[in-house]
Coordinates of C-alpha atoms in Angstrom, one line a residue:
X13 CA -8.5 -22.5 -9.2
X14 CA -5.9 -24.9 -9.8
X15 CA -3.5 -24.6 -12.2
X16 CA -1.0 -26.5 -12.3
X17 CA 1.3 -27.7 -14.9
X18 CA 3.7 -30.9 -14.7
X19 CA 6.7 -33.3 -16.9
X20 CA 9.3 -35.6 -16.3
X21 CA 9.9 -38.7 -13.9
X22 CA 6.5 -39.4 -12.3
X23 CA 8.6 -41.0 -9.2
X24 CA 11.0 -40.3 -6.9
X25 CA 7.9 -39.6 -5.7
X26 CA 4.8 -40.9 -7.8
X27 CA 2.5 -38.3 -8.1
X28 CA -0.3 -39.4 -10.8
X29 CA -1.4 -43.2 -9.0
X30 CA -3.4 -43.8 -12.2
X31 CA -0.7 -44.1 -14.9
X32 CA 1.9 -46.6 -14.8
X33 CA 4.6 -44.2 -17.4
X34 CA 7.7 -43.6 -15.4
X35 CA 8.1 -40.9 -17.4
X36 CA 5.7 -38.3 -18.7
X37 CA 7.7 -36.3 -22.0
X38 CA 4.1 -34.2 -22.5
X39 CA 3.5 -31.1 -20.5
X40 CA 0.1 -32.7 -18.4
X41 CA -2.8 -30.9 -15.5
X42 CA -1.8 -32.3 -12.3
X43 CA -4.3 -32.3 -10.3
X44 CA -5.0 -33.9 -6.0
X45 CA -6.0 -37.3 -5.4
X46 CA -9.8 -36.0 -3.6
X47 CA -9.9 -32.3 -4.2
X48 CA -13.1 -30.5 -2.4
X49 CA -15.0 -28.5 -4.2
X50 CA -16.1 -26.6 -1.4
X51 CA -13.2 -25.1 0.1
X52 CA -12.2 -21.6 -0.1
X53 CA -10.5 -20.1 -3.5
X54 CA -6.4 -19.9 -1.0
X55 CA -6.8 -22.5 0.5
X56 CA -7.1 -24.4 -2.8
X57 CA -4.5 -21.6 -4.3
X58 CA -0.9 -22.9 -4.9
X59 CA 1.9 -20.7 -3.2
X60 CA 4.4 -22.5 -4.6
X61 CA 6.4 -26.0 -5.0
X62 CA 9.2 -27.1 -3.7
X63 CA 10.3 -30.8 -5.1
X64 CA 13.1 -32.7 -5.2
X65 CA 14.6 -36.7 -5.4
X66 CA 12.7 -37.7 -2.8
X67 CA 9.8 -35.4 -1.8
X68 CA 7.6 -33.1 -2.8
X69 CA 6.0 -30.6 -1.0
X70 CA 3.2 -27.9 -2.1
X71 CA 2.9 -25.3 -0.3
X72 CA -1.0 -23.2 -0.2
X73 CA -2.2 -19.8 0.3
X74 CA -3.5 -20.7 3.5
X75 CA -0.6 -21.5 4.8
X76 CA -0.7 -25.2 5.0
X77 CA 0.6 -27.0 2.9
X78 CA 1.3 -31.0 1.8
X79 CA 3.6 -32.8 0.6
X80 CA 4.4 -36.7 -1.4
X81 CA 6.8 -38.5 0.0
X82 CA 8.6 -41.6 -1.8
X83 CA 8.4 -43.6 0.5
X84 CA 5.5 -43.4 1.9
X85 CA 2.5 -44.8 0.6
X86 CA 0.3 -42.5 2.0
X87 CA 0.5 -39.9 0.0
X88 CA -0.2 -36.6 0.5
X89 CA -0.2 -36.4 3.8
X90 CA 0.0 -32.9 5.5
X91 CA 2.1 -30.7 6.9
X92 CA 1.6 -31.5 10.9
X93 CA 3.4 -27.0 12.2
X94 CA 1.3 -25.7 14.1
X95 CA 2.2 -21.7 12.9
X96 CA 1.3 -20.5 9.1
X97 CA 3.5 -21.7 6.3
X98 CA 5.2 -19.2 4.4
X99 CA 7.3 -20.3 2.9
X100 CA 9.3 -24.1 2.4
X101 CA 12.3 -25.7 1.0
X102 CA 13.4 -29.3 -0.9
X103 CA 17.2 -30.7 -0.6
X104 CA 17.8 -34.6 -2.0
X105 CA 16.9 -36.0 1.2
X106 CA 16.0 -32.5 3.8
X107 CA 13.1 -30.2 4.4
X108 CA 12.9 -27.0 5.5
X109 CA 9.4 -25.4 6.4
X110 CA 9.4 -22.0 7.3
X111 CA 6.8 -20.1 9.5
X112 CA 4.7 -16.9 9.1
X113 CA 6.1 -16.4 12.5
X114 CA 9.8 -16.7 11.4
X115 CA 10.8 -20.1 13.1
X116 CA 11.9 -22.6 10.8
X117 CA 11.4 -26.6 10.9
X118 CA 12.8 -29.2 9.3
X119 CA 13.6 -32.8 9.1
X120 CA 15.9 -35.1 7.1
X121 CA 18.9 -37.2 7.1
X122 CA 21.5 -34.3 7.8
X123 CA 19.4 -32.6 10.3
X124 CA 18.0 -35.8 12.9
X125 CA 20.2 -38.2 11.4
X126 CA 18.2 -39.7 14.3
X127 CA 14.4 -39.3 13.7
X128 CA 15.0 -38.6 9.8
X129 CA 10.9 -38.5 9.8
X130 CA 11.1 -35.1 12.7
X131 CA 10.4 -32.1 12.0
X132 CA 12.2 -30.0 14.5
X133 CA 13.2 -26.3 15.3
X134 CA 16.5 -26.0 13.5
X135 CA 16.0 -21.8 13.9
X136 CA 16.0 -22.4 18.0
X137 CA 19.3 -24.3 17.3
X138 CA 20.8 -20.7 16.9
X139 CA 23.9 -19.9 19.7
X140 CA 22.8 -15.8 20.0
X141 CA 18.6 -15.8 21.4
X142 CA 19.0 -12.4 19.3
X143 CA 18.9 -13.7 16.1
X144 CA 17.2 -16.8 15.4
X145 CA 13.2 -14.3 13.6
X146 CA 14.5 -16.2 10.5
X147 CA 13.4 -14.2 7.0
X148 CA 13.8 -16.4 3.9
X149 CA 16.3 -20.2 3.9
X150 CA 17.6 -22.6 0.7
X151 CA 18.2 -25.6 0.2
X152 CA 21.4 -26.9 -1.0
X153 CA 21.2 -30.8 -2.0
X154 CA 22.4 -32.2 1.6
X155 CA 22.7 -28.6 3.6
X156 CA 20.0 -26.1 4.5
X157 CA 20.4 -21.6 4.6
X158 CA 19.0 -19.5 7.8
X159 CA 19.0 -15.7 6.9
X160 CA 18.1 -13.9 9.7
X161 CA 16.2 -11.0 10.3
X162 CA 20.0 -9.1 11.0
X163 CA 20.9 -10.3 7.9
X164 CA 22.9 -13.0 9.1
X165 CA 23.6 -16.3 7.1
X166 CA 24.2 -19.9 9.0
X167 CA 23.8 -23.3 7.6
X168 CA 23.3 -26.6 8.7
X169 CA 23.4 -30.0 7.5
X170 CA 26.4 -31.0 5.4
X171 CA 29.9 -29.5 4.6
X172 CA 31.7 -32.1 3.0
X173 CA 32.8 -30.1 0.4
X174 CA 34.0 -26.5 2.3
X175 CA 30.0 -24.3 1.3
X176 CA 30.1 -23.6 5.1
X177 CA 33.0 -20.8 4.4
X178 CA 35.1 -23.8 6.6
X179 CA 37.8 -26.2 6.7
X180 CA 36.0 -29.8 5.3
X181 CA 38.6 -31.6 7.5
X182 CA 37.9 -30.5 10.9
X183 CA 34.5 -29.8 10.0
X184 CA 32.3 -31.8 8.1
X185 CA 28.8 -31.8 8.6
X186 CA 26.9 -30.2 11.9
X187 CA 23.6 -30.5 13.7
X188 CA 23.4 -26.7 15.0
X189 CA 23.5 -23.3 12.2
X190 CA 26.6 -22.2 12.6
X191 CA 27.4 -19.0 11.2
X192 CA 29.0 -18.0 7.7
X193 CA 28.7 -14.6 6.9
X194 CA 26.9 -10.9 8.2
X195 CA 25.9 -8.4 6.3
X196 CA 23.6 -10.5 3.4
X197 CA 20.4 -9.7 1.3
X198 CA 20.4 -12.9 -1.0
X199 CA 22.1 -16.3 -0.6
X200 CA 22.0 -18.8 -3.8
X201 CA 21.9 -22.5 -3.7
X202 CA 20.2 -25.3 -5.4
X203 CA 18.9 -28.6 -3.9
X204 CA 21.1 -31.5 -6.1
X205 CA 23.9 -28.6 -5.3
X206 CA 27.5 -28.4 -3.0
X207 CA 27.3 -24.8 -3.9
X208 CA 26.3 -21.3 -2.6
X209 CA 26.7 -17.6 -3.2
X210 CA 25.9 -14.9 -1.1
X211 CA 24.8 -11.8 -2.1
X212 CA 25.7 -9.0 0.9
X213 CA 23.5 -5.1 0.8
X214 CA 26.2 -3.5 -2.1
X215 CA 25.6 -6.1 -4.7
X216 CA 29.2 -7.5 -4.1
X217 CA 29.0 -11.4 -4.8
X218 CA 31.2 -14.7 -2.5
X219 CA 31.1 -18.1 -3.1
X220 CA 32.0 -21.6 -1.6
X221 CA 32.1 -25.7 -2.3
X222 CA 31.9 -27.9 -4.7
X223 CA 34.1 -26.4 -7.5
X224 CA 35.3 -29.3 -9.3
X225 CA 34.1 -28.0 -12.9
X226 CA 34.0 -24.1 -11.8
X227 CA 31.2 -23.4 -11.0
X228 CA 31.5 -21.6 -8.8
X229 CA 33.3 -19.3 -11.8
X230 CA 35.7 -17.8 -10.0
X231 CA 38.3 -18.5 -13.4
X232 CA 40.2 -21.7 -12.3
X233 CA 39.7 -25.1 -13.5
X234 CA 39.1 -28.7 -11.7
X235 CA 42.8 -28.9 -12.0
X236 CA 43.2 -25.7 -9.5
X237 CA 40.5 -25.2 -7.1
X238 CA 38.6 -27.8 -7.0
X239 CA 36.8 -27.0 -3.7
X240 CA 37.1 -23.6 -2.8
X241 CA 36.4 -23.8 1.4
X242 CA 36.6 -20.2 2.3
X243 CA 34.2 -17.4 0.8
X244 CA 35.0 -16.3 -1.4
X245 CA 34.6 -13.0 -3.7
X246 CA 33.8 -13.4 -7.4
X247 CA 35.2 -11.2 -9.7
X248 CA 34.0 -10.2 -13.5
X249 CA 30.9 -9.7 -12.9
X250 CA 28.5 -8.6 -16.0
X251 CA 27.9 -5.3 -15.8
X252 CA 24.0 -5.2 -13.3
X253 CA 21.8 -6.5 -10.9
X254 CA 21.3 -9.4 -10.1
X255 CA 18.0 -11.1 -10.2
X256 CA 18.9 -14.1 -9.6
X257 CA 21.6 -17.1 -8.9
X258 CA 20.3 -20.9 -9.8
X259 CA 22.3 -24.0 -8.6
X260 CA 22.9 -27.2 -10.5
X261 CA 25.0 -30.3 -9.3
X262 CA 27.8 -28.8 -11.9
X263 CA 27.0 -25.3 -12.9
X264 CA 25.2 -22.4 -12.8
X265 CA 23.1 -19.5 -14.9
X266 CA 22.6 -16.0 -13.4
X267 CA 19.8 -14.0 -14.3
X268 CA 21.4 -10.3 -14.5
X269 CA 19.1 -7.2 -15.4
X270 CA 21.2 -4.1 -16.7
X271 CA 18.7 -0.9 -17.6
X272 CA 20.9 0.0 -19.6
X273 CA 20.4 -2.9 -22.8
X274 CA 17.0 -4.1 -23.9
X275 CA 16.7 -6.2 -22.9
X276 CA 17.0 -5.7 -19.4
X277 CA 17.5 -9.0 -18.1
X278 CA 19.8 -11.2 -19.7
X279 CA 21.5 -15.0 -19.0
X280 CA 25.1 -17.0 -17.8
X281 CA 26.3 -19.4 -16.7
X282 CA 29.7 -21.2 -15.8
X283 CA 30.8 -25.1 -15.4
X284 CA 30.6 -28.4 -16.6
X285 CA 28.2 -28.3 -19.9
X286 CA 27.5 -32.0 -18.5
X287 CA 24.2 -33.0 -20.8
X288 CA 24.3 -29.6 -21.2
X289 CA 23.2 -27.7 -18.7
X290 CA 24.7 -24.2 -20.0
X291 CA 22.6 -23.9 -23.5
X292 CA 26.2 -23.7 -24.8
X293 CA 26.9 -25.7 -28.3
X294 CA 30.2 -24.9 -27.0
X295 CA 33.4 -26.4 -25.0
X296 CA 32.9 -28.4 -22.2
X297 CA 34.0 -25.6 -19.7
X298 CA 33.6 -22.4 -19.4
X299 CA 34.8 -21.5 -15.7
X300 CA 33.3 -17.7 -15.6
X301 CA 30.0 -15.9 -16.1
X302 CA 29.5 -16.3 -19.9
X303 CA 26.2 -15.5 -21.7
X304 CA 24.0 -17.1 -22.6
X305 CA 22.8 -16.2 -26.7
X306 CA 19.5 -17.5 -28.2
X307 CA 16.8 -16.0 -31.2
X308 CA 13.9 -17.3 -28.6
X309 CA 14.7 -14.8 -25.6
X310 CA 16.8 -11.8 -27.6
X311 CA 14.3 -9.2 -28.2
X312 CA 12.3 -10.6 -25.1
X313 CA 12.5 -10.8 -21.5
X314 CA 12.7 -12.6 -18.8
X315 CA 10.7 -12.9 -15.9
X316 CA 12.3 -16.1 -14.4
X317 CA 14.3 -19.5 -14.0
X318 CA 14.5 -22.3 -12.8
X319 CA 16.2 -24.7 -12.1
X320 CA 17.3 -29.0 -11.7
X321 CA 19.8 -31.6 -11.1
X322 CA 20.9 -30.7 -14.6
X323 CA 17.9 -29.2 -17.0
X324 CA 16.5 -25.5 -16.9
X325 CA 13.3 -23.6 -18.1
X326 CA 13.5 -20.3 -18.6
X327 CA 9.5 -17.6 -17.9
X328 CA 9.5 -15.0 -20.5
X329 CA 7.6 -11.8 -21.3
X330 CA 5.7 -12.7 -24.0
X331 CA 4.8 -15.7 -22.2
X332 CA 7.2 -18.4 -23.6
X333 CA 8.8 -21.7 -21.8
X334 CA 11.6 -22.0 -22.6
X335 CA 14.0 -24.4 -21.7
X336 CA 17.2 -26.7 -22.5
X337 CA 19.2 -29.3 -20.8
X338 CA 19.6 -33.2 -19.5
X339 CA 16.0 -34.8 -20.9
X340 CA 16.6 -38.8 -20.0
X341 CA 13.0 -38.2 -18.2
X342 CA 11.1 -36.1 -20.3
X343 CA 11.8 -33.1 -17.9
X344 CA 12.1 -30.9 -20.4
X345 CA 8.5 -31.3 -21.6
X346 CA 9.2 -31.6 -25.3
X347 CA 7.6 -34.8 -26.1
X348 CA 11.0 -37.3 -25.9
X349 CA 14.0 -37.7 -24.7
X350 CA 16.7 -36.0 -26.2
X351 CA 18.2 -33.7 -24.8
X352 CA 19.0 -30.4 -26.1
X353 CA 21.7 -28.8 -26.0
X354 CA 20.8 -25.0 -26.8
X355 CA 17.3 -23.3 -25.6
X356 CA 14.3 -24.5 -27.6
X357 CA 10.4 -22.6 -26.5
X358 CA 8.7 -25.8 -24.2
X359 CA 4.8 -26.9 -26.0
X360 CA 2.2 -26.1 -23.8
X361 CA -1.7 -27.0 -23.1
X362 CA -3.5 -24.6 -24.0
X363 CA -3.1 -21.3 -19.9
X364 CA -5.2 -18.5 -18.9
X365 CA -3.1 -16.5 -20.5
X366 CA -5.2 -14.3 -20.3
X367 CA -4.1 -13.5 -16.9
X368 CA -1.3 -11.4 -16.4
X369 CA 1.9 -14.0 -17.7
X370 CA 3.7 -12.8 -13.7
X371 CA 1.3 -14.4 -12.4
X372 CA 2.2 -17.9 -13.3
X373 CA 5.2 -19.6 -11.6
X374 CA 8.1 -22.1 -13.7
X375 CA 9.8 -25.2 -11.1
X376 CA 12.4 -27.8 -12.1
X377 CA 12.8 -30.7 -9.7
X378 CA 14.7 -33.4 -9.5
X379 CA 14.4 -35.4 -13.3
X380 CA 10.5 -33.0 -13.0
X381 CA 9.2 -29.7 -13.9
X382 CA 6.2 -27.6 -13.1
X383 CA 4.4 -24.5 -13.8
X384 CA 2.7 -23.0 -12.3
X385 CA -1.1 -20.7 -11.0
X386 CA -0.6 -18.4 -8.5
X387 CA -1.4 -15.0 -8.4
X388 CA 0.0 -13.7 -5.7
X389 CA -1.9 -12.2 -3.1
X390 CA -0.6 -12.7 0.4
X391 CA 0.5 -9.1 1.2
X392 CA -1.7 -6.7 3.5
X393 CA -0.7 -4.0 5.9
X394 CA -0.4 -5.9 9.2
X395 CA 1.4 -8.6 7.5
X396 CA 3.4 -5.9 5.9
X397 CA 4.0 -4.5 9.7
X398 CA 5.2 -7.4 11.1
X399 CA 7.6 -7.8 8.1
X400 CA 8.8 -4.6 8.9
X401 CA 9.1 -5.2 11.8
X402 CA 11.7 -8.4 11.5
X403 CA 13.4 -6.3 9.2
X404 CA 16.1 -4.7 11.2
X405 CA 18.2 -3.2 8.9
X406 CA 15.7 -0.5 9.1
X407 CA 14.8 -0.2 12.9
X408 CA 15.7 3.0 15.0
X409 CA 15.4 2.5 17.8
X410 CA 16.4 0.2 20.4
X411 CA 15.1 -1.9 23.7
X412 CA 16.9 -4.6 26.2
X413 CA 15.2 -7.3 27.6
X414 CA 15.4 -9.1 31.6
X415 CA 18.5 -10.7 29.8
X416 CA 20.1 -7.6 27.9
X417 CA 18.9 -8.6 24.5
X418 CA 18.4 -6.1 22.3
X419 CA 14.8 -5.6 21.1
X420 CA 15.0 -3.4 18.3
X421 CA 11.6 -1.3 16.4
X422 CA 10.8 1.7 14.1
X423 CA 9.8 5.3 16.2
X424 CA 7.5 6.3 13.3
X425 CA 5.3 3.2 14.1
X426 CA 6.1 4.2 17.7
X427 CA 5.0 7.5 17.6
X428 CA 1.9 6.8 16.1
X429 CA 0.8 2.9 17.9
X430 CA 1.4 3.7 21.3
X431 CA -0.2 7.6 23.1
X432 CA 1.9 9.1 22.8
X433 CA 5.1 9.4 22.8
X434 CA 6.0 9.2 27.0
X435 CA 4.7 5.7 26.8
X436 CA 8.0 5.2 24.5
X437 CA 9.8 4.7 29.1
X438 CA 7.3 2.5 30.2
X439 CA 7.3 0.8 26.9
X440 CA 11.7 0.3 27.9
X441 CA 10.0 -0.4 31.1
X442 CA 7.7 -3.2 30.2
X443 CA 10.6 -4.6 27.9
X444 CA 13.1 -5.1 30.5
X445 CA 11.2 -7.4 32.2
X446 CA 10.6 -9.9 30.0
X447 CA 12.6 -12.1 27.3
X448 CA 13.5 -11.7 23.8
X449 CA 10.5 -14.5 23.1
X450 CA 7.4 -12.4 25.1
X451 CA 9.1 -8.8 23.6
X452 CA 8.8 -10.3 20.0
X453 CA 5.1 -10.8 21.6
X454 CA 5.1 -7.1 22.9
X455 CA 6.7 -5.1 19.2
X456 CA 4.6 -7.5 16.9
X457 CA 1.2 -6.5 19.1
X458 CA 2.0 -3.0 18.3
X459 CA 2.7 -3.5 15.2
X460 CA -0.8 -5.9 14.5
X461 CA -4.3 -6.4 15.0
X462 CA -2.7 -9.6 16.3
X463 CA -3.9 -10.6 21.0
X464 CA -1.4 -13.3 20.6
X465 CA -0.5 -13.2 23.7
X466 CA -3.3 -12.8 26.1
X467 CA -1.3 -12.3 29.0
X468 CA 1.2 -10.1 28.3
X469 CA -1.6 -7.2 25.9
X470 CA -3.4 -6.8 29.7
X471 CA 0.5 -5.5 30.5
X472 CA 0.7 -3.3 27.2
X473 CA -3.1 -1.9 26.6
X474 CA -3.2 1.2 28.8
X475 CA 0.2 2.2 26.2
X476 CA -0.9 1.2 23.1
X477 CA -3.9 2.8 21.0
X478 CA -6.0 -0.4 21.4
X479 CA -9.0 0.6 20.3
X480 CA -7.9 1.5 16.7
X481 CA -7.3 -1.0 14.1
X482 CA -3.4 -1.0 12.7
X483 CA -5.8 0.1 8.6
X484 CA -6.4 3.2 10.7
X485 CA -2.5 3.7 12.5
X486 CA -1.2 3.9 8.5
X487 CA -3.8 5.9 7.2
X488 CA -2.7 8.6 10.5
X489 CA 0.6 8.6 9.2
X490 CA -0.6 8.9 5.4
X491 CA -2.4 12.2 6.3
X492 CA 0.4 13.6 8.3
X493 CA 2.3 16.0 5.4
X494 CA 4.7 17.3 7.3
X495 CA 6.6 14.1 8.2
X496 CA 7.2 12.2 4.3
X497 CA 10.4 12.5 3.8
X498 CA 10.8 10.4 0.4
X499 CA 9.7 12.1 -3.0
X500 CA 8.8 10.7 -6.3
X501 CA 9.2 12.7 -9.3
X502 CA 6.5 13.3 -11.7
X503 CA 5.8 15.3 -15.0
X504 CA 4.3 18.4 -13.2
X505 CA 4.2 17.2 -10.0
X506 CA 6.3 16.2 -6.5
X507 CA 4.8 13.2 -4.2
X508 CA 6.3 13.2 -1.4
X509 CA 5.8 9.7 0.7
X510 CA 7.3 8.1 4.0
X511 CA 10.4 6.1 3.6
X512 CA 9.3 3.7 5.4
X513 CA 6.4 3.7 4.6
X514 CA 7.4 2.4 1.2
X515 CA 10.4 0.3 2.2
X516 CA 7.9 -1.4 4.2
X517 CA 5.5 -2.3 0.9
X518 CA 8.8 -2.5 -1.3
X519 CA 7.7 -6.4 -1.8
X520 CA 3.5 -5.1 -2.8
X521 CA 5.5 -3.1 -5.1
X522 CA 9.1 -4.3 -5.9
X523 CA 9.0 -3.3 -9.4
X524 CA 9.1 0.6 -8.1
X525 CA 10.0 0.5 -4.5
X526 CA 12.5 -2.5 -4.4
X527 CA 15.0 1.2 -5.4
X528 CA 13.8 2.3 -2.3
X529 CA 16.0 0.7 -0.1
X530 CA 18.9 1.2 -1.6
X531 CA 18.6 4.9 -2.6
X532 CA 20.0 7.0 -0.3
X533 CA 19.6 10.9 -2.4
X534 CA 14.8 9.6 -0.7
X535 CA 14.1 10.5 -3.9
X536 CA 13.4 8.8 -7.7
X537 CA 12.0 9.9 -10.9
X538 CA 8.8 7.7 -11.6
X539 CA 9.1 7.4 -15.8
X540 CA 5.6 5.4 -15.6
X541 CA 2.8 7.0 -18.8
X542 CA -0.1 7.0 -16.1
X543 CA -1.9 10.3 -15.4
X544 CA -1.6 12.4 -12.4
X545 CA -4.8 10.7 -10.9
X546 CA -4.0 7.6 -11.3
X547 CA -1.0 7.3 -9.9
X548 CA -3.6 9.0 -6.8
X549 CA -5.3 6.0 -6.6
X550 CA -1.6 4.0 -6.4
X551 CA -0.7 5.9 -3.5
X552 CA -4.1 6.1 -1.7
X553 CA -3.9 2.4 -2.0
X554 CA 0.1 1.8 -0.9
X555 CA -1.2 3.8 2.4
X556 CA -4.4 2.0 3.0
X557 CA -5.7 -0.7 1.1
X558 CA -8.9 1.5 -0.9
X559 CA -10.2 3.6 -2.9
X560 CA -10.5 6.7 -2.3
X561 CA -14.6 7.6 -2.1
X562 CA -14.1 10.7 -3.7
X563 CA -12.1 10.0 -6.3
X564 CA -14.3 9.0 -9.7
X565 CA -12.9 6.4 -12.0
X566 CA -13.5 6.4 -15.4
X567 CA -13.0 4.2 -17.8
X568 CA -9.6 5.1 -19.4
X569 CA -8.9 5.1 -15.8
X570 CA -9.2 1.4 -15.9
X571 CA -7.3 1.0 -18.4
X572 CA -4.4 2.1 -17.1
X573 CA -4.6 0.7 -13.4
X574 CA -5.2 -1.8 -15.9
X575 CA -1.2 -1.2 -17.3
X576 CA -0.1 0.4 -14.5
X577 CA -0.5 -2.9 -12.4
X578 CA 2.0 -4.7 -14.6
X579 CA 4.6 -1.4 -14.7
X580 CA 5.0 -1.9 -10.8
X581 CA 5.3 -4.4 -11.2
X582 CA 1.2 -4.9 -8.6
X583 CA 2.1 -7.7 -6.0
X584 CA -1.9 -7.4 -5.7
X585 CA -3.9 -7.9 -2.4
X586 CA -7.0 -9.4 -0.5
X587 CA -8.4 -7.2 -1.9
X588 CA -7.8 -7.0 -5.3
X589 CA -7.2 -3.4 -6.1
X590 CA -8.3 -4.3 -10.2
X591 CA -11.8 -6.0 -8.9
X592 CA -12.2 -3.2 -6.5
X593 CA -12.3 -0.3 -9.2
X594 CA -14.1 -2.8 -11.4
X595 CA -16.5 -2.8 -8.5
X596 CA -16.8 1.4 -8.1
X597 CA -16.7 1.4 -11.9
X598 CA -19.8 -0.4 -12.1
X599 CA -21.8 1.0 -9.0
X600 CA -21.2 4.2 -10.2
X601 CA -22.9 3.8 -13.7
X602 CA -25.7 2.2 -12.5
X603 CA -26.4 5.1 -9.8
X604 CA -26.2 7.2 -12.7
X605 CA -29.0 5.8 -14.5
X606 CA -31.1 5.5 -11.1
X607 CA -30.9 8.6 -11.8

């Protein structure tokens, strides 16, 4: 079931055809026209929303998307991309689509001015053919940024303010992606922003682009540096880990997490207080990141922030939706159009808050806002392995294609997926005669149960364990205690894991294992109150998405796991762990009653 709450500008494009009002000042439920009640849950359930001035895209969990376009009378319409979509992003006049296969299709005035309505594969335009697998995309106002599996960032579209890190006098725009920076872990920009931040693997932050109002937080005034046309390190960043940075046209907001603080997460902002998009009733300009303080979240942790052109929404663990900034179109949902200088709580229709609040997400478009229900369910072992293959920073074996291009993989996975170690040489020989595209297809078939290319599959069938599903392969890895190289220290007991498997599952178990990718000691401590028996359910689940048959489920375990799902920020899989526990518990009771 979809649950989408909307408020703000009902125009550019118009989402509610049956409402004559151009602005909606109180949150109301949004429903798609002609919604098919016979569709399964994944075909109806929202995964992501992206919206700007001329278009709004809704991405569903089945990998399909629809868009509402300002210039079209046929709304909504399906996005015609053959590959399954994993992320969408919308700028002022441009759209970009990231597929499961790691390709990016984009359209718009800054991407393809001769045919702005046609999607083209912009990742295929990257000059380095070894660097065309994309893992993330972010839109600026008139630019699109691509983060590759090699941790490189490319920009395409407008460089009018030097947002690609190049002098705008010599490079105003580009119709091909241009390399901006290497060794990048995250990109931060916004659909009305002409500036960008890049975070490297050492948690160093760099920025460039439009800085007329101090929105880069460099401590420079508008008279000193109105455009930063080379990537510049941002100094004086608040202590802690950068979780998110949201960029508006002339200001920025940063979400920082510090384990030594209470609450752990705090907000900081910089730039121009036009219509007070910074949540402060203070000076007109702030040239460095300074804290936003409010009694509404001083004892509460912030789950998410989202930024429109000049309004902000905040979602907290205590089920509060908070907003501030420009409100001319009712985009704060306060029931009026009064601009809010400081954070204010927004009253909402009754939501399903018996669900985890973390299953709700917020998104600010151009003068419009969305709150939507989207319990995580995308992740499974096969998809996680494919994503691991594309994360090149954890690879430890390389192969050369027929053109000398390098393709990398993981020894642990190959040792179990191939019949024996000698088959690696045969795989090297096969890859040496293939193109980079064919080589990627071969490895994706090794890392999954999929037969992407039947002809290539026939070539590798003899060297891989073709009768074994990938789920059984991971179980075999789990049983090999000698290869486990990472320790999770718990009360009275140590648990050993394969570090690569934890990295593979770190997106699924982000609260517990995200730090594994940055850890060099190969050991972390788990401070949760879970019993070891409950923890062992998680342990087996990591490797299998299943519950051990021999484990007896008690009500105490169910209660602990429910708490643990929130503690570990556990992204649920399909099938759902908690649903399986309840089912097993009910079956146990039924069998006992029959006996």
